[in-house]
CSV table of C-alpha atoms in Angstrom, one decimal:
chain,number,residue,atom,x,y,z
A,1,UNK,CA,0.7,-65.3,-78.3
A,2,UNK,CA,0.7,-63.5,-74.9
A,3,UNK,CA,-1.9,-60.8,-74.3
A,4,UNK,CA,-1.2,-58.1,-71.6
A,5,UNK,CA,-3.6,-56.9,-69.1
A,6,UNK,CA,-3.7,-53.5,-70.7
A,7,UNK,CA,-4.7,-55.0,-74.0
A,8,UNK,CA,-7.5,-56.9,-72.3
A,9,UNK,CA,-8.7,-53.7,-70.5
A,10,UNK,CA,-8.8,-51.7,-73.8
A,11,UNK,CA,-10.2,-54.6,-76.0
A,12,UNK,CA,-13.9,-53.8,-75.4
A,13,UNK,CA,-13.3,-50.1,-76.3
A,14,UNK,CA,-11.5,-51.0,-79.5
A,15,UNK,CA,-14.3,-53.4,-80.5
A,16,UNK,CA,-16.9,-50.8,-79.8
A,17,UNK,CA,-15.0,-48.3,-82.0
A,18,UNK,CA,-14.8,-50.7,-84.8
A,19,UNK,CA,-18.5,-51.5,-84.7
A,20,UNK,CA,-19.4,-47.7,-84.5
A,21,UNK,CA,-17.1,-46.9,-87.4
A,22,UNK,CA,-19.0,-49.3,-89.6
A,23,UNK,CA,-22.3,-47.4,-88.9
A,24,UNK,CA,-23.6,-44.3,-90.6
A,25,UNK,CA,-23.2,-40.5,-89.9
A,26,UNK,CA,-25.4,-40.8,-86.8
A,27,UNK,CA,-22.7,-42.8,-85.0
A,28,UNK,CA,-20.1,-40.0,-85.3
A,29,UNK,CA,-21.1,-38.6,-81.8
A,30,UNK,CA,-20.5,-42.0,-80.2
A,31,UNK,CA,-17.1,-42.3,-82.0
A,32,UNK,CA,-16.1,-38.9,-80.7
A,33,UNK,CA,-17.0,-39.9,-77.1
A,34,UNK,CA,-15.0,-43.1,-77.3
A,35,UNK,CA,-12.1,-41.4,-78.7
A,36,UNK,CA,-12.3,-38.9,-75.8
A,37,UNK,CA,-12.4,-41.8,-73.4
A,38,UNK,CA,-9.3,-43.4,-75.0
A,39,UNK,CA,-7.4,-40.0,-74.8
A,40,UNK,CA,-8.0,-40.0,-71.0
A,41,UNK,CA,-6.4,-43.5,-70.6
A,42,UNK,CA,-2.8,-43.4,-69.6
A,43,UNK,CA,-1.3,-46.4,-71.5
A,44,UNK,CA,2.0,-46.1,-69.7
A,45,UNK,CA,0.2,-46.4,-66.3
A,46,UNK,CA,-1.8,-49.4,-67.5
A,47,UNK,CA,1.4,-51.1,-68.8
A,48,UNK,CA,2.9,-50.9,-65.4
A,49,UNK,CA,0.3,-53.3,-64.1
A,50,UNK,CA,1.9,-56.1,-66.2
A,51,UNK,CA,5.4,-55.4,-64.9
A,52,UNK,CA,7.3,-57.6,-62.5
A,53,UNK,CA,8.7,-55.5,-59.5
A,54,UNK,CA,11.4,-52.9,-60.4
A,55,UNK,CA,13.7,-54.9,-58.1
A,56,UNK,CA,17.1,-55.6,-59.7
A,57,UNK,CA,20.4,-57.1,-58.4
A,58,UNK,CA,23.1,-54.7,-57.4
A,59,UNK,CA,26.1,-56.9,-58.6
A,60,UNK,CA,27.2,-58.3,-62.0
A,61,UNK,CA,26.9,-61.7,-60.4
A,62,UNK,CA,23.4,-61.1,-59.4
A,63,UNK,CA,22.6,-60.4,-63.0
A,64,UNK,CA,24.5,-63.6,-63.9
A,65,UNK,CA,26.9,-61.6,-66.1
A,66,UNK,CA,30.6,-61.2,-66.1
A,67,UNK,CA,33.4,-59.7,-68.2
A,68,UNK,CA,35.6,-62.5,-69.9
A,69,UNK,CA,39.2,-62.3,-70.7
A,70,UNK,CA,38.5,-60.3,-73.8
A,71,UNK,CA,36.6,-57.7,-71.8
A,72,UNK,CA,33.3,-58.8,-73.2
A,73,UNK,CA,30.1,-58.9,-71.1
A,74,UNK,CA,28.8,-62.5,-71.2
A,75,UNK,CA,26.2,-64.5,-69.3
A,76,UNK,CA,28.0,-66.7,-66.8
A,77,UNK,CA,26.0,-69.8,-67.7
A,78,UNK,CA,25.2,-69.6,-71.5
A,79,UNK,CA,28.1,-67.4,-72.5
A,80,UNK,CA,25.7,-65.3,-74.6
A,81,UNK,CA,26.0,-61.5,-74.9
A,82,UNK,CA,23.6,-59.2,-73.0
A,83,UNK,CA,20.0,-59.5,-73.9
A,84,UNK,CA,17.9,-56.3,-73.6
A,85,UNK,CA,14.5,-57.8,-74.2
A,86,UNK,CA,14.5,-60.1,-71.2
A,87,UNK,CA,10.8,-59.7,-70.6
A,88,UNK,CA,8.8,-59.7,-74.0
A,89,UNK,CA,6.6,-56.7,-74.6
A,90,UNK,CA,7.8,-54.9,-71.4
A,91,UNK,CA,10.0,-52.2,-72.8
A,92,UNK,CA,9.8,-50.0,-69.8
A,93,UNK,CA,10.8,-52.8,-67.4
A,94,UNK,CA,13.6,-53.9,-69.8
A,95,UNK,CA,14.9,-50.3,-69.9
A,96,UNK,CA,15.0,-50.1,-66.1
A,97,UNK,CA,16.8,-53.4,-65.9
A,98,UNK,CA,19.4,-52.0,-68.5
A,99,UNK,CA,19.8,-48.9,-66.5
A,100,UNK,CA,20.4,-50.9,-63.2
A,101,UNK,CA,23.1,-53.0,-65.0
A,102,UNK,CA,24.6,-49.7,-66.3
A,103,UNK,CA,25.0,-48.3,-62.7
A,104,UNK,CA,26.8,-51.5,-61.7
A,105,UNK,CA,29.1,-51.2,-64.7
A,106,UNK,CA,29.8,-47.5,-63.8
A,107,UNK,CA,31.1,-48.7,-60.4
A,108,UNK,CA,33.0,-51.6,-62.0
A,109,UNK,CA,34.8,-49.1,-64.3
A,110,UNK,CA,35.7,-47.0,-61.3
A,111,UNK,CA,37.3,-50.0,-59.7
A,112,UNK,CA,39.4,-50.7,-62.8
A,113,UNK,CA,40.6,-47.0,-62.9
A,114,UNK,CA,41.9,-47.5,-59.4
A,115,UNK,CA,43.1,-51.1,-59.5
A,116,UNK,CA,44.2,-51.6,-63.1
A,117,UNK,CA,45.3,-48.1,-64.1
A,118,UNK,CA,46.5,-47.1,-60.6
A,119,UNK,CA,44.6,-43.8,-60.6
A,120,UNK,CA,43.7,-41.9,-57.4
A,121,UNK,CA,40.1,-40.9,-56.7
A,122,UNK,CA,40.1,-37.2,-55.7
A,123,UNK,CA,37.0,-35.7,-54.1
A,124,UNK,CA,35.7,-32.3,-55.2
A,125,UNK,CA,35.1,-29.5,-54.3
A,126,UNK,CA,38.5,-29.7,-52.7
A,127,UNK,CA,37.2,-27.6,-49.7
A,128,UNK,CA,33.8,-29.4,-49.4
A,129,UNK,CA,32.3,-29.8,-45.9
A,130,UNK,CA,31.4,-33.2,-44.7
A,131,UNK,CA,27.7,-32.7,-45.3
A,132,UNK,CA,27.6,-31.1,-48.7
A,133,UNK,CA,27.2,-32.9,-52.0
A,134,UNK,CA,30.5,-34.1,-53.6
A,135,UNK,CA,31.8,-35.5,-56.9
A,136,UNK,CA,35.3,-36.8,-57.8
A,137,UNK,CA,37.8,-37.1,-60.6
A,138,UNK,CA,40.7,-39.5,-61.1
A,139,UNK,CA,44.4,-38.8,-61.4
A,140,UNK,CA,47.6,-40.5,-61.9
A,141,UNK,CA,50.2,-40.3,-59.0
A,142,UNK,CA,52.3,-37.9,-61.1
A,143,UNK,CA,49.5,-35.8,-62.6
A,144,UNK,CA,50.4,-32.6,-60.9
A,145,UNK,CA,54.2,-33.2,-60.7
A,146,UNK,CA,55.1,-34.6,-64.1
A,147,UNK,CA,57.2,-31.8,-65.6
A,148,UNK,CA,56.7,-32.8,-69.2
A,149,UNK,CA,53.3,-34.1,-70.3
A,150,UNK,CA,49.8,-34.3,-68.9
A,151,UNK,CA,46.8,-36.0,-70.6
A,152,UNK,CA,43.3,-34.8,-69.7
A,153,UNK,CA,40.3,-36.9,-70.7
A,154,UNK,CA,36.7,-35.6,-71.0
A,155,UNK,CA,33.8,-37.9,-72.0
A,156,UNK,CA,30.4,-36.8,-73.6
A,157,UNK,CA,27.0,-36.2,-72.2
A,158,UNK,CA,24.4,-38.7,-70.9
A,159,UNK,CA,24.7,-41.6,-68.5
A,160,UNK,CA,28.5,-42.1,-68.9
A,161,UNK,CA,30.8,-41.3,-66.0
A,162,UNK,CA,34.5,-41.0,-65.4
A,163,UNK,CA,36.5,-43.6,-67.4
A,164,UNK,CA,33.8,-44.3,-70.0
A,165,UNK,CA,33.2,-43.2,-73.6
A,166,UNK,CA,30.0,-45.2,-74.2
A,167,UNK,CA,27.9,-47.5,-71.9
A,168,UNK,CA,26.3,-49.1,-74.9
A,169,UNK,CA,29.7,-50.1,-76.3
A,170,UNK,CA,30.8,-51.5,-73.0
A,171,UNK,CA,27.7,-53.7,-72.7
A,172,UNK,CA,27.4,-54.7,-76.3
A,173,UNK,CA,31.1,-54.7,-77.6
A,174,UNK,CA,33.9,-54.7,-74.9
A,175,UNK,CA,35.7,-52.7,-72.3
A,176,UNK,CA,38.3,-51.5,-74.7
A,177,UNK,CA,35.7,-50.1,-77.1
A,178,UNK,CA,33.6,-48.3,-74.5
A,179,UNK,CA,36.0,-47.1,-71.8
A,180,UNK,CA,39.0,-44.7,-71.6
A,181,UNK,CA,41.2,-47.4,-70.2
A,182,UNK,CA,43.2,-48.0,-73.4
A,183,UNK,CA,43.9,-44.3,-73.6
A,184,UNK,CA,44.9,-44.1,-70.0
A,185,UNK,CA,47.3,-47.1,-70.2
A,186,UNK,CA,48.9,-46.0,-73.4
A,187,UNK,CA,49.4,-42.4,-72.1
A,188,UNK,CA,51.0,-43.6,-68.9
A,189,UNK,CA,53.3,-46.0,-70.9
A,190,UNK,CA,54.3,-43.0,-73.0
A,191,UNK,CA,55.2,-41.0,-69.9
A,192,UNK,CA,52.1,-38.8,-69.5
A,193,UNK,CA,50.5,-37.8,-66.3
A,194,UNK,CA,46.7,-38.4,-66.5
A,195,UNK,CA,43.6,-36.6,-65.2
A,196,UNK,CA,40.2,-38.1,-65.9
A,197,UNK,CA,37.3,-35.7,-65.6
A,198,UNK,CA,33.7,-36.6,-64.5
A,199,UNK,CA,31.6,-33.9,-66.1
A,200,UNK,CA,28.2,-35.6,-65.8
A,201,UNK,CA,28.4,-36.1,-62.0
A,202,UNK,CA,26.7,-32.7,-61.2
A,203,UNK,CA,24.3,-33.5,-58.4
A,204,UNK,CA,23.3,-36.2,-55.9
A,205,UNK,CA,19.7,-37.4,-55.6
A,206,UNK,CA,17.9,-37.7,-52.3
A,207,UNK,CA,14.3,-38.7,-51.6
A,208,UNK,CA,11.9,-35.8,-51.3
A,209,UNK,CA,10.8,-35.1,-47.7
A,210,UNK,CA,7.2,-35.7,-47.0
A,211,UNK,CA,5.5,-32.5,-46.2
A,212,UNK,CA,2.9,-32.6,-43.4
A,213,UNK,CA,-0.2,-30.6,-44.3
A,214,UNK,CA,-2.0,-29.5,-41.2
A,215,UNK,CA,-5.7,-30.4,-41.4
A,216,UNK,CA,-8.2,-27.6,-40.9
A,217,UNK,CA,-9.6,-29.5,-37.8
A,218,UNK,CA,-6.2,-29.2,-36.0
A,219,UNK,CA,-6.4,-25.4,-35.8
A,220,UNK,CA,-10.2,-25.2,-35.7
A,221,UNK,CA,-12.4,-23.9,-32.8
A,222,UNK,CA,-15.1,-26.5,-33.7
A,223,UNK,CA,-16.5,-28.8,-31.1
A,224,UNK,CA,-14.4,-32.0,-30.5
A,225,UNK,CA,-17.2,-34.3,-31.7
A,226,UNK,CA,-17.4,-32.5,-35.0
A,227,UNK,CA,-13.6,-32.5,-35.4
A,228,UNK,CA,-13.5,-36.2,-34.8
A,229,UNK,CA,-16.2,-36.9,-37.3
A,230,UNK,CA,-14.3,-34.8,-39.9
A,231,UNK,CA,-11.0,-36.5,-39.2
A,232,UNK,CA,-12.7,-39.9,-39.6
A,233,UNK,CA,-14.0,-38.9,-43.1
A,234,UNK,CA,-10.6,-37.4,-44.0
A,235,UNK,CA,-8.8,-40.7,-43.0
A,236,UNK,CA,-11.3,-42.8,-44.9
A,237,UNK,CA,-10.9,-40.5,-48.0
A,238,UNK,CA,-7.1,-40.8,-47.8
A,239,UNK,CA,-7.4,-44.6,-47.4
A,240,UNK,CA,-9.5,-44.8,-50.6
A,241,UNK,CA,-7.1,-42.5,-52.4
A,242,UNK,CA,-4.0,-44.5,-51.4
A,243,UNK,CA,-5.7,-47.7,-52.5
A,244,UNK,CA,-6.6,-46.2,-55.8
A,245,UNK,CA,-3.1,-44.8,-56.3
A,246,UNK,CA,-1.6,-48.2,-55.6
A,247,UNK,CA,-3.9,-49.8,-58.2
A,248,UNK,CA,-3.4,-47.0,-60.7
A,249,UNK,CA,0.4,-47.0,-60.4
A,250,UNK,CA,1.7,-50.2,-58.7
A,251,UNK,CA,5.3,-49.5,-59.8
A,252,UNK,CA,5.3,-46.0,-58.4
A,253,UNK,CA,8.9,-44.9,-57.9
A,254,UNK,CA,10.2,-42.6,-55.1
A,255,UNK,CA,9.9,-38.9,-55.7
A,256,UNK,CA,13.5,-37.6,-55.8
A,257,UNK,CA,15.1,-34.2,-55.6
A,258,UNK,CA,18.5,-33.1,-56.9
A,259,UNK,CA,21.2,-31.4,-54.8
A,260,UNK,CA,23.7,-29.8,-57.1
A,261,UNK,CA,27.4,-30.0,-56.4
A,262,UNK,CA,29.0,-26.6,-55.8
A,263,UNK,CA,30.9,-25.2,-58.8
A,264,UNK,CA,30.4,-28.5,-60.6
A,265,UNK,CA,26.6,-28.2,-61.5
A,266,UNK,CA,27.2,-28.7,-65.2
A,267,UNK,CA,29.9,-30.2,-67.5
A,268,UNK,CA,31.1,-26.7,-68.4
A,269,UNK,CA,31.4,-25.6,-64.8
A,270,UNK,CA,33.2,-28.9,-64.0
A,271,UNK,CA,35.8,-28.4,-66.7
A,272,UNK,CA,36.5,-24.8,-65.5
A,273,UNK,CA,36.7,-26.0,-61.9
A,274,UNK,CA,39.1,-28.9,-62.6
A,275,UNK,CA,41.2,-26.6,-64.7
A,276,UNK,CA,41.5,-23.9,-61.9
A,277,UNK,CA,42.2,-26.4,-59.1
A,278,UNK,CA,44.2,-29.1,-60.8
A,279,UNK,CA,45.4,-28.6,-64.4
A,280,UNK,CA,46.5,-25.0,-64.0
A,281,UNK,CA,48.5,-26.0,-60.9
A,282,UNK,CA,50.2,-28.9,-62.6
A,283,UNK,CA,53.9,-28.7,-63.4
A,284,UNK,CA,53.6,-30.1,-67.0
A,285,UNK,CA,55.0,-28.0,-69.7
A,286,UNK,CA,52.7,-29.6,-72.3
A,287,UNK,CA,49.0,-30.4,-71.6
A,288,UNK,CA,47.0,-32.5,-74.1
A,289,UNK,CA,43.2,-32.9,-74.1
A,290,UNK,CA,41.1,-35.8,-75.5
A,291,UNK,CA,37.5,-34.7,-75.5
A,292,UNK,CA,34.5,-36.7,-76.9
A,293,UNK,CA,31.1,-35.3,-78.1
A,294,UNK,CA,29.8,-32.8,-75.5
A,295,UNK,CA,33.3,-32.9,-73.8
A,296,UNK,CA,34.5,-30.8,-76.9
A,297,UNK,CA,31.8,-28.2,-76.2
A,298,UNK,CA,33.0,-28.1,-72.5
A,299,UNK,CA,36.6,-27.6,-73.7
A,300,UNK,CA,35.6,-24.7,-76.0
A,301,UNK,CA,33.7,-23.1,-73.1
A,302,UNK,CA,36.8,-23.5,-71.0
A,303,UNK,CA,38.8,-21.7,-73.6
A,304,UNK,CA,36.3,-18.9,-73.7
A,305,UNK,CA,36.6,-18.4,-69.9
A,306,UNK,CA,40.3,-19.1,-69.5
A,307,UNK,CA,41.7,-18.2,-73.0
A,308,UNK,CA,45.2,-16.8,-72.0
A,309,UNK,CA,45.8,-19.6,-69.5
A,310,UNK,CA,44.7,-22.4,-71.9
A,311,UNK,CA,46.9,-21.0,-74.7
A,312,UNK,CA,49.9,-20.8,-72.5
A,313,UNK,CA,49.6,-24.4,-71.2
A,314,UNK,CA,47.8,-26.6,-73.8
A,315,UNK,CA,49.8,-28.0,-76.6
A,316,UNK,CA,47.2,-29.9,-78.6
A,317,UNK,CA,43.5,-31.0,-78.4
A,318,UNK,CA,42.1,-34.2,-79.9
A,319,UNK,CA,38.3,-34.1,-80.3
A,320,UNK,CA,36.2,-37.0,-81.3
A,321,UNK,CA,32.7,-36.4,-82.8
A,322,UNK,CA,32.7,-33.1,-80.9
A,323,UNK,CA,29.4,-31.2,-80.8
A,324,UNK,CA,31.0,-27.8,-80.1
A,325,UNK,CA,29.9,-24.8,-82.1
A,326,UNK,CA,32.1,-21.7,-82.3
A,327,UNK,CA,29.2,-19.5,-83.4
A,328,UNK,CA,26.6,-20.6,-80.8
A,329,UNK,CA,29.2,-20.5,-78.1
A,330,UNK,CA,30.4,-17.1,-79.3
A,331,UNK,CA,34.1,-18.1,-79.4
A,332,UNK,CA,36.2,-15.1,-80.5
A,333,UNK,CA,38.4,-14.8,-83.5
A,334,UNK,CA,41.6,-15.4,-81.6
A,335,UNK,CA,40.1,-18.7,-80.2
A,336,UNK,CA,39.0,-19.9,-83.6
A,337,UNK,CA,42.5,-19.2,-85.0
A,338,UNK,CA,44.1,-21.1,-82.1
A,339,UNK,CA,41.8,-24.0,-82.6
A,340,UNK,CA,42.7,-24.2,-86.3
A,341,UNK,CA,46.4,-24.6,-85.3
A,342,UNK,CA,46.1,-26.8,-82.2
A,343,UNK,CA,42.9,-28.9,-82.5
A,344,UNK,CA,41.7,-31.7,-84.6
A,345,UNK,CA,38.2,-33.2,-84.7
A,346,UNK,CA,38.1,-37.0,-85.6
A,347,UNK,CA,34.5,-37.7,-86.8
A,348,UNK,CA,32.7,-41.0,-87.6
A,349,UNK,CA,33.3,-41.7,-91.3
A,350,UNK,CA,33.7,-44.6,-93.6
A,351,UNK,CA,36.8,-43.0,-95.1
A,352,UNK,CA,40.3,-44.2,-94.1
A,353,UNK,CA,41.7,-42.9,-90.9
A,354,UNK,CA,42.9,-39.3,-91.0
A,355,UNK,CA,41.2,-38.5,-94.3
A,356,UNK,CA,40.2,-34.9,-94.4
A,357,UNK,CA,36.4,-34.3,-93.9
A,358,UNK,CA,34.7,-31.1,-95.0
A,359,UNK,CA,33.5,-28.7,-92.3
A,360,UNK,CA,30.9,-26.0,-92.2
A,361,UNK,CA,32.5,-24.2,-89.4
A,362,UNK,CA,35.8,-22.2,-89.4
A,363,UNK,CA,37.3,-23.7,-86.4
A,364,UNK,CA,39.5,-26.8,-86.5
A,365,UNK,CA,40.3,-29.5,-89.1
A,366,UNK,CA,37.9,-32.5,-89.2
A,367,UNK,CA,39.3,-35.9,-90.2
A,368,UNK,CA,37.9,-39.4,-90.4
A,369,UNK,CA,37.9,-42.1,-87.7
A,370,UNK,CA,36.1,-45.4,-87.7
A,371,UNK,CA,35.6,-45.0,-83.9
A,372,UNK,CA,37.2,-43.2,-81.0
A,373,UNK,CA,39.6,-46.0,-80.4
A,374,UNK,CA,41.4,-45.4,-83.7
A,375,UNK,CA,42.3,-41.9,-82.6
A,376,UNK,CA,44.9,-43.4,-80.2
A,377,UNK,CA,47.3,-44.1,-83.1
A,378,UNK,CA,47.1,-40.5,-84.2
A,379,UNK,CA,47.5,-38.5,-81.0
A,380,UNK,CA,50.1,-40.3,-79.0
């Protein structure tokens, strides 16, 4: 059995508490003091001392994983599926490793959208300057010129990006289960133009600039000798503080700040922006939406802000486990009526596909779906 450093550090405290609790009422004061000491110990910080460095590969090959011919992520040497608990009893480190792999998979899916699906990566805002933060969407060659049909895909919230439904499914199941690629390929085979939104790409992260704090001695009228003595003490204090901080938090990560993307600072803003600059400008007579989870909420918000335009251009909306709420979003009566006629929400259920599922809200019909993939057979 392995014992972590944090456990060894706390062991004497736990033993002392156990001994004290066996004593009489006179020992209550000591128990209270020890409990107060424990409350001051940051276990998360202590656990970091046991961690290997947060230094992970930046390629699938570096992780020794690859997608096989079935689109399943497998270890290149053992053929085994992805293992989350790579380091026993180090959940934070394992989570960071999982997140690092997830970022690589996001880029891998972007490549598939361009190479396998022949989509174009379009930068937004369309009038962005060279220096300002930018995002992007993906479109088929005929997305704006197809006179008949246009399919628009919106994923849910969280870590997923354009082309993904669920990162967990990509890693633990396969690409067909977790990405939008089957939807895109089927839609293009059926003669649709395609636009893939990227509603979670709302900002870029940059390292926070270090702010220089002017020491009092720099602007002081004190004699030079006294200033030098003060500066020496200040430098020694900073050295001790930095040493302590390094010990206290050896895995300290960089402090980052977020720079939001103009007119795309939220999924709702993004949906409206893409509508105004792309979907509304398309030649398609019939526009169809597929929106998953929070993507459904973003679509309802789009309807609220562009009701007349959406009604004139959108033919049908397929929602999958949508989290929209017509009451909380204050969707008007005319929107609710349109949704009842033109929307359908496929929800996770053990019932056969397309079985009616009771709804508490007076918006659109809810029917069963084993998972989002099965919706393909009903909407195209």
